[in-house]
PDB file of N, CA and C in Angstrom:
ATOM      1  N   MET A   1       0.881   8.716  -6.108  1.00  0.00           N
ATOM      2  CA  MET A   1       1.131   7.362  -6.680  1.00  0.00           C
ATOM      3  C   MET A   1       0.142   7.376  -7.799  1.00  0.00           C
ATOM      4  N   ALA A   2       0.576   7.274  -9.152  1.00  0.00           N
ATOM      5  CA  ALA A   2      -0.376   7.401 -10.307  1.00  0.00           C
ATOM      6  C   ALA A   2      -0.326   5.280  -9.912  1.00  0.00           C
ATOM      7  N   LEU A   3      -1.538   4.566 -11.142  1.00  0.00           N
ATOM      8  CA  LEU A   3      -1.352   3.097 -10.644  1.00  0.00           C
ATOM      9  C   LEU A   3      -1.490   2.719 -12.061  1.00  0.00           C
ATOM     10  N   PRO A   4      -0.844   1.666 -12.630  1.00  0.00           N
ATOM     11  CA  PRO A   4      -1.521   1.849 -14.008  1.00  0.00           C
ATOM     12  C   PRO A   4      -3.084   0.295 -14.157  1.00  0.00           C
ATOM     13  N   MET A   5      -3.529   0.135 -12.640  1.00  0.00           N
ATOM     14  CA  MET A   5      -4.527  -0.224 -12.771  1.00  0.00           C
ATOM     15  C   MET A   5      -5.830   0.392 -12.166  1.00  0.00           C
ATOM     16  N   THR A   6      -6.631  -0.095 -11.587  1.00  0.00           N
ATOM     17  CA  THR A   6      -7.992   0.457 -10.689  1.00  0.00           C
ATOM     18  C   THR A   6      -7.356  -0.508  -9.888  1.00  0.00           C
ATOM     19  N   ARG A   7      -8.168   0.112  -8.616  1.00  0.00           N
ATOM     20  CA  ARG A   7      -8.414  -0.072  -7.021  1.00  0.00           C
ATOM     21  C   ARG A   7      -8.502  -1.110  -7.327  1.00  0.00           C
ATOM     22  N   ARG A   8      -9.995  -1.245  -7.956  1.00  0.00           N
ATOM     23  CA  ARG A   8     -10.820  -2.845  -7.479  1.00  0.00           C
ATOM     24  C   ARG A   8      -9.362  -4.305  -8.303  1.00  0.00           C
ATOM     25  N   ASP A   9      -8.854  -3.589  -9.281  1.00  0.00           N
ATOM     26  CA  ASP A   9      -8.249  -4.404 -10.135  1.00  0.00           C
ATOM     27  C   ASP A   9      -6.677  -5.472  -9.436  1.00  0.00           C
ATOM     28  N   ILE A  10      -6.134  -4.138  -8.418  1.00  0.00           N
ATOM     29  CA  ILE A  10      -5.423  -4.068  -7.963  1.00  0.00           C
ATOM     30  C   ILE A  10      -5.911  -5.268  -6.648  1.00  0.00           C
ATOM     31  N   ALA A  11      -6.410  -5.425  -5.987  1.00  0.00           N
ATOM     32  CA  ALA A  11      -7.033  -5.331  -4.954  1.00  0.00           C
ATOM     33  C   ALA A  11      -7.380  -7.628  -5.502  1.00  0.00           C
ATOM     34  N   ASP A  12      -8.211  -6.932  -6.268  1.00  0.00           N
ATOM     35  CA  ASP A  12      -8.628  -8.358  -6.395  1.00  0.00           C
ATOM     36  C   ASP A  12      -7.499  -9.528  -7.108  1.00  0.00           C
ATOM     37  N   TYR A  13      -6.377  -9.623  -7.390  1.00  0.00           N
ATOM     38  CA  TYR A  13      -5.119  -9.671  -8.641  1.00  0.00           C
ATOM     39  C   TYR A  13      -4.536  -9.751  -6.705  1.00  0.00           C
ATOM     40  N   LEU A  14      -4.261  -9.004  -5.730  1.00  0.00           N
ATOM     41  CA  LEU A  14      -3.004  -9.327  -4.593  1.00  0.00           C
ATOM     42  C   LEU A  14      -4.023 -10.041  -3.242  1.00  0.00           C
ATOM     43  N   GLY A  15      -5.459  -9.986  -3.671  1.00  0.00           N
ATOM     44  CA  GLY A  15      -6.649 -10.611  -2.706  1.00  0.00           C
ATOM     45  C   GLY A  15      -6.942  -9.154  -0.998  1.00  0.00           C
ATOM     46  N   LEU A  16      -6.582  -8.591  -1.784  1.00  0.00           N
ATOM     47  CA  LEU A  16      -6.587  -7.462  -1.400  1.00  0.00           C
ATOM     48  C   LEU A  16      -8.093  -6.538  -0.640  1.00  0.00           C
ATOM     49  N   THR A  17      -8.487  -6.505  -1.024  1.00  0.00           N
ATOM     50  CA  THR A  17     -10.051  -5.636  -1.593  1.00  0.00           C
ATOM     51  C   THR A  17     -10.568  -5.513  -0.066  1.00  0.00           C
ATOM     52  N   ILE A  18     -10.534  -6.859   0.561  1.00  0.00           N
ATOM     53  CA  ILE A  18     -11.138  -6.115   2.274  1.00  0.00           C
ATOM     54  C   ILE A  18      -9.784  -4.874   3.124  1.00  0.00           C
ATOM     55  N   CYS A  19      -9.120  -5.770   2.675  1.00  0.00           N
ATOM     56  CA  CYS A  19      -7.121  -4.452   3.326  1.00  0.00           C
ATOM     57  C   CYS A  19      -7.551  -3.349   3.056  1.00  0.00           C
ATOM     58  N   LEU A  20      -7.784  -3.164   1.907  1.00  0.00           N
ATOM     59  CA  LEU A  20      -7.603  -1.991   0.956  1.00  0.00           C
ATOM     60  C   LEU A  20      -9.143  -1.159   1.656  1.00  0.00           C
ATOM     61  N   SER A  21     -10.381  -1.726   1.483  1.00  0.00           N
ATOM     62  CA  SER A  21     -11.282  -1.131   2.064  1.00  0.00           C
ATOM     63  C   SER A  21     -10.814  -0.261   4.150  1.00  0.00           C
ATOM     64  N   ARG A  22     -10.254  -2.089   4.118  1.00  0.00           N
ATOM     65  CA  ARG A  22     -10.744  -1.398   6.139  1.00  0.00           C
ATOM     66  C   ARG A  22      -9.145  -0.243   5.823  1.00  0.00           C
ATOM     67  N   LEU A  23      -8.030   0.083   5.280  1.00  0.00           N
ATOM     68  CA  LEU A  23      -7.906   0.893   4.962  1.00  0.00           C
ATOM     69  C   LEU A  23      -7.974   2.358   4.961  1.00  0.00           C
ATOM     70  N   ARG A  24      -9.245   2.271   3.604  1.00  0.00           N
ATOM     71  CA  ARG A  24      -9.800   3.663   3.928  1.00  0.00           C
ATOM     72  C   ARG A  24     -10.402   3.817   4.734  1.00  0.00           C
ATOM     73  N   ARG A  25     -11.345   3.074   5.266  1.00  0.00           N
ATOM     74  CA  ARG A  25     -12.340   3.327   6.267  1.00  0.00           C
ATOM     75  C   ARG A  25     -11.573   3.798   8.263  1.00  0.00           C
ATOM     76  N   ALA A  26     -10.355   3.117   8.477  1.00  0.00           N
ATOM     77  CA  ALA A  26      -9.688   3.321   9.183  1.00  0.00           C
ATOM     78  C   ALA A  26      -9.011   4.646   9.172  1.00  0.00           C
ATOM     79  N   GLY A  27      -9.016   5.592   7.903  1.00  0.00           N
ATOM     80  CA  GLY A  27      -8.568   7.069   8.183  1.00  0.00           C
ATOM     81  C   GLY A  27      -6.993   6.761   7.627  1.00  0.00           C
ATOM     82  N   VAL A  28      -6.493   5.332   6.600  1.00  0.00           N
ATOM     83  CA  VAL A  28      -4.967   5.356   6.499  1.00  0.00           C
ATOM     84  C   VAL A  28      -4.729   5.991   4.784  1.00  0.00           C
ATOM     85  N   LEU A  29      -5.824   5.452   4.425  1.00  0.00           N
ATOM     86  CA  LEU A  29      -5.421   5.801   2.724  1.00  0.00           C
ATOM     87  C   LEU A  29      -6.919   6.486   2.784  1.00  0.00           C
ATOM     88  N   GLU A  30      -6.351   7.115   1.211  1.00  0.00           N
ATOM     89  CA  GLU A  30      -7.676   7.404   0.284  1.00  0.00           C
ATOM     90  C   GLU A  30      -7.769   7.310  -0.957  1.00  0.00           C
ATOM     91  N   PHE A  31      -8.808   7.115  -1.732  1.00  0.00           N
ATOM     92  CA  PHE A  31      -8.015   6.728  -3.536  1.00  0.00           C
ATOM     93  C   PHE A  31      -8.207   8.186  -4.067  1.00  0.00           C
ATOM     94  N   ALA A  32      -7.602   9.304  -4.713  1.00  0.00           N
ATOM     95  CA  ALA A  32      -7.813  10.226  -5.037  1.00  0.00           C
ATOM     96  C   ALA A  32      -8.950  10.293  -6.480  1.00  0.00           C
ATOM     97  N   GLU A  33      -9.030   9.435  -6.965  1.00  0.00           N
ATOM     98  CA  GLU A  33      -9.678   9.921  -8.408  1.00  0.00           C
ATOM     99  C   GLU A  33     -11.462   8.438  -8.688  1.00  0.00           C
ATOM    100  N   VAL A  34     -11.406   9.521  -9.653  1.00  0.00           N
ATOM    101  CA  VAL A  34     -12.789   8.595  -9.492  1.00  0.00           C
ATOM    102  C   VAL A  34     -12.626   7.391  -9.761  1.00  0.00           C
ATOM    103  N   ASN A  35     -11.778   7.308 -10.238  1.00  0.00           N
ATOM    104  CA  ASN A  35     -11.285   6.102 -10.802  1.00  0.00           C
ATOM    105  C   ASN A  35     -10.637   5.331 -10.357  1.00  0.00           C
ATOM    106  N   HIS A  36     -10.471   5.356  -8.706  1.00  0.00           N
ATOM    107  CA  HIS A  36      -9.303   4.505  -7.758  1.00  0.00           C
ATOM    108  C   HIS A  36      -7.764   5.182  -8.274  1.00  0.00           C
ATOM    109  N   ARG A  37      -7.755   4.813  -9.612  1.00  0.00           N
ATOM    110  CA  ARG A  37      -6.036   4.467  -9.704  1.00  0.00           C
ATOM    111  C   ARG A  37      -4.685   5.966  -9.357  1.00  0.00           C
ATOM    112  N   GLU A  38      -5.302   6.075  -8.118  1.00  0.00           N
ATOM    113  CA  GLU A  38      -4.059   7.174  -7.179  1.00  0.00           C
ATOM    114  C   GLU A  38      -4.709   6.405  -5.862  1.00  0.00           C
ATOM    115  N   ILE A  39      -3.777   6.255  -5.223  1.00  0.00           N
ATOM    116  CA  ILE A  39      -4.222   6.745  -3.156  1.00  0.00           C
ATOM    117  C   ILE A  39      -3.082   7.260  -3.069  1.00  0.00           C
ATOM    118  N   ASN A  40      -3.602   8.498  -2.278  1.00  0.00           N
ATOM    119  CA  ASN A  40      -3.080   8.995  -0.817  1.00  0.00           C
ATOM    120  C   ASN A  40      -2.600   9.049   0.660  1.00  0.00           C
ATOM    121  N   ILE A  41      -1.727   8.567   0.612  1.00  0.00           N
ATOM    122  CA  ILE A  41      -1.382   7.430   2.278  1.00  0.00           C
ATOM    123  C   ILE A  41      -1.829   8.522   3.243  1.00  0.00           C
ATOM    124  N   LEU A  42      -2.823   9.083   4.244  1.00  0.00           N
ATOM    125  CA  LEU A  42      -2.689   9.875   4.974  1.00  0.00           C
ATOM    126  C   LEU A  42      -2.271   9.410   6.675  1.00  0.00           C
ATOM    127  N   ASP A  43      -2.226   7.984   6.535  1.00  0.00           N
ATOM    128  CA  ASP A  43      -1.157   8.034   8.019  1.00  0.00           C
ATOM    129  C   ASP A  43      -0.531   7.241   7.735  1.00  0.00           C
ATOM    130  N   ARG A  44       1.376   7.589   8.158  1.00  0.00           N
ATOM    131  CA  ARG A  44       2.102   6.519   7.594  1.00  0.00           C
ATOM    132  C   ARG A  44       2.745   5.614   8.529  1.00  0.00           C
ATOM    133  N   GLN A  45       2.263   6.584   9.947  1.00  0.00           N
ATOM    134  CA  GLN A  45       2.548   5.867  11.613  1.00  0.00           C
ATOM    135  C   GLN A  45       1.608   4.474  11.435  1.00  0.00           C
ATOM    136  N   GLN A  46       0.303   5.034  11.384  1.00  0.00           N
ATOM    137  CA  GLN A  46      -0.655   3.846  10.605  1.00  0.00           C
ATOM    138  C   GLN A  46      -0.521   2.608  10.332  1.00  0.00           C
ATOM    139  N   LEU A  47      -0.643   3.454   9.093  1.00  0.00           N
ATOM    140  CA  LEU A  47      -0.050   2.081   8.025  1.00  0.00           C
ATOM    141  C   LEU A  47       0.817   1.075   8.236  1.00  0.00           C
ATOM    142  N   HIS A  48       2.231   1.531   8.848  1.00  0.00           N
ATOM    143  CA  HIS A  48       3.230   0.990   9.595  1.00  0.00           C
ATOM    144  C   HIS A  48       2.516   0.185  10.582  1.00  0.00           C
ATOM    145  N   ALA A  49       2.391  -0.043  11.773  1.00  0.00           N
ATOM    146  CA  ALA A  49       1.336  -0.741  12.357  1.00  0.00           C
ATOM    147  C   ALA A  49       0.251  -1.134  11.881  1.00  0.00           C
ATOM    148  N   PHE A  50      -0.304  -1.018  10.631  1.00  0.00           N
ATOM    149  CA  PHE A  50      -1.361  -1.950  10.865  1.00  0.00           C
ATOM    150  C   PHE A  50      -0.729  -3.004  10.024  1.00  0.00           C
ATOM    151  N   GLY A  51       0.241  -3.088   9.259  1.00  0.00           N
ATOM    152  CA  GLY A  51       1.417  -3.896   8.158  1.00  0.00           C
ATOM    153  C   GLY A  51       2.054  -4.582   9.758  1.00  0.00           C
ATOM    154  N   LEU A  52       2.630  -3.693  10.628  1.00  0.00           N
ATOM    155  CA  LEU A  52       3.144  -5.102  12.058  1.00  0.00           C
ATOM    156  C   LEU A  52       2.093  -6.051  12.194  1.00  0.00           C
ATOM    157  N   GLN A  53       0.828  -5.554  12.747  1.00  0.00           N
ATOM    158  CA  GLN A  53       0.051  -6.154  13.439  1.00  0.00           C
ATOM    159  C   GLN A  53      -0.588  -7.185  11.681  1.00  0.00           C
ATOM    160  N   ASN A  54      -0.845  -7.077  11.027  1.00  0.00           N
ATOM    161  CA  ASN A  54      -0.415  -8.637  10.571  1.00  0.00           C
ATOM    162  C   ASN A  54       0.153  -9.406   9.848  1.00  0.00           C
ATOM    163  N   HIS A  55       1.688  -8.818  10.010  1.00  0.00           N
ATOM    164  CA  HIS A  55       3.159  -9.675  10.283  1.00  0.00           C
ATOM    165  C   HIS A  55       2.629 -10.366  11.240  1.00  0.00           C
ATOM    166  N   SER A  56       2.645  -9.860  12.457  1.00  0.00           N
ATOM    167  CA  SER A  56       2.374 -11.085  13.037  1.00  0.00           C
ATOM    168  C   SER A  56       1.741 -12.052  12.931  1.00  0.00           C
ATOM    169  N   ALA A  57       0.327 -11.757  12.904  1.00  0.00           N
ATOM    170  CA  ALA A  57      -0.848 -12.082  13.416  1.00  0.00           C
ATOM    171  C   ALA A  57      -0.797 -13.755  12.050  1.00  0.00           C
ATOM    172  N   ALA A  58      -0.190 -13.075  11.378  1.00  0.00           N
ATOM    173  CA  ALA A  58       0.319 -13.882  10.263  1.00  0.00           C
ATOM    174  C   ALA A  58       0.993 -15.390  10.378  1.00  0.00           C
ATOM    175  N   ARG A  59       2.537 -14.885  11.590  1.00  0.00           N
ATOM    176  CA  ARG A  59       3.611 -15.744  11.457  1.00  0.00           C
ATOM    177  C   ARG A  59       2.774 -16.623  12.260  1.00  0.00           C
ATOM    178  N   SER A  60       2.270 -16.237  13.161  1.00  0.00           N
ATOM    179  CA  SER A  60       1.306 -16.583  14.788  1.00  0.00           C
ATOM    180  C   SER A  60       0.622 -18.532  14.385  1.00  0.00           C
ATOM    181  N   ALA A  61      -0.423 -17.931  13.387  1.00  0.00           N
ATOM    182  CA  ALA A  61      -0.675 -18.560  12.546  1.00  0.00           C
ATOM    183  C   ALA A  61       0.227 -19.038  11.444  1.00  0.00           C
ATOM    184  N   SER A  62       1.098 -19.780  10.955  1.00  0.00           N
ATOM    185  CA  SER A  62       1.812 -20.105  10.191  1.00  0.00           C
ATOM    186  C   SER A  62       2.374 -21.242  11.168  1.00  0.00           C
ATOM    187  N   HIS A  63       3.463 -20.470  12.546  1.00  0.00           N
ATOM    188  CA  HIS A  63       2.794 -21.619  13.510  1.00  0.00           C
ATOM    189  C   HIS A  63       2.359 -22.690  13.663  1.00  0.00           C
ATOM    190  N   LYS A  64       1.510 -22.388  14.104  1.00  0.00           N
ATOM    191  CA  LYS A  64       0.629 -23.638  14.438  1.00  0.00           C
ATOM    192  C   LYS A  64       0.080 -25.353  13.664  1.00  0.00           C
TER     193      LYS A  64
END
């Protein structure tokens, strides 16, 4: 998937810099180009599980 913004621009805009770095270190995704405008998803199941885990944590926090 080609992106019109750099990874850092997108992450900063969405507040996801830490999240994207965590996913990269976990082997879920990689940044394909030097300018980080392309993301390759390496493990869709793990990405889905990561999303479910974070969604559950966010719901728990909002009910406190």
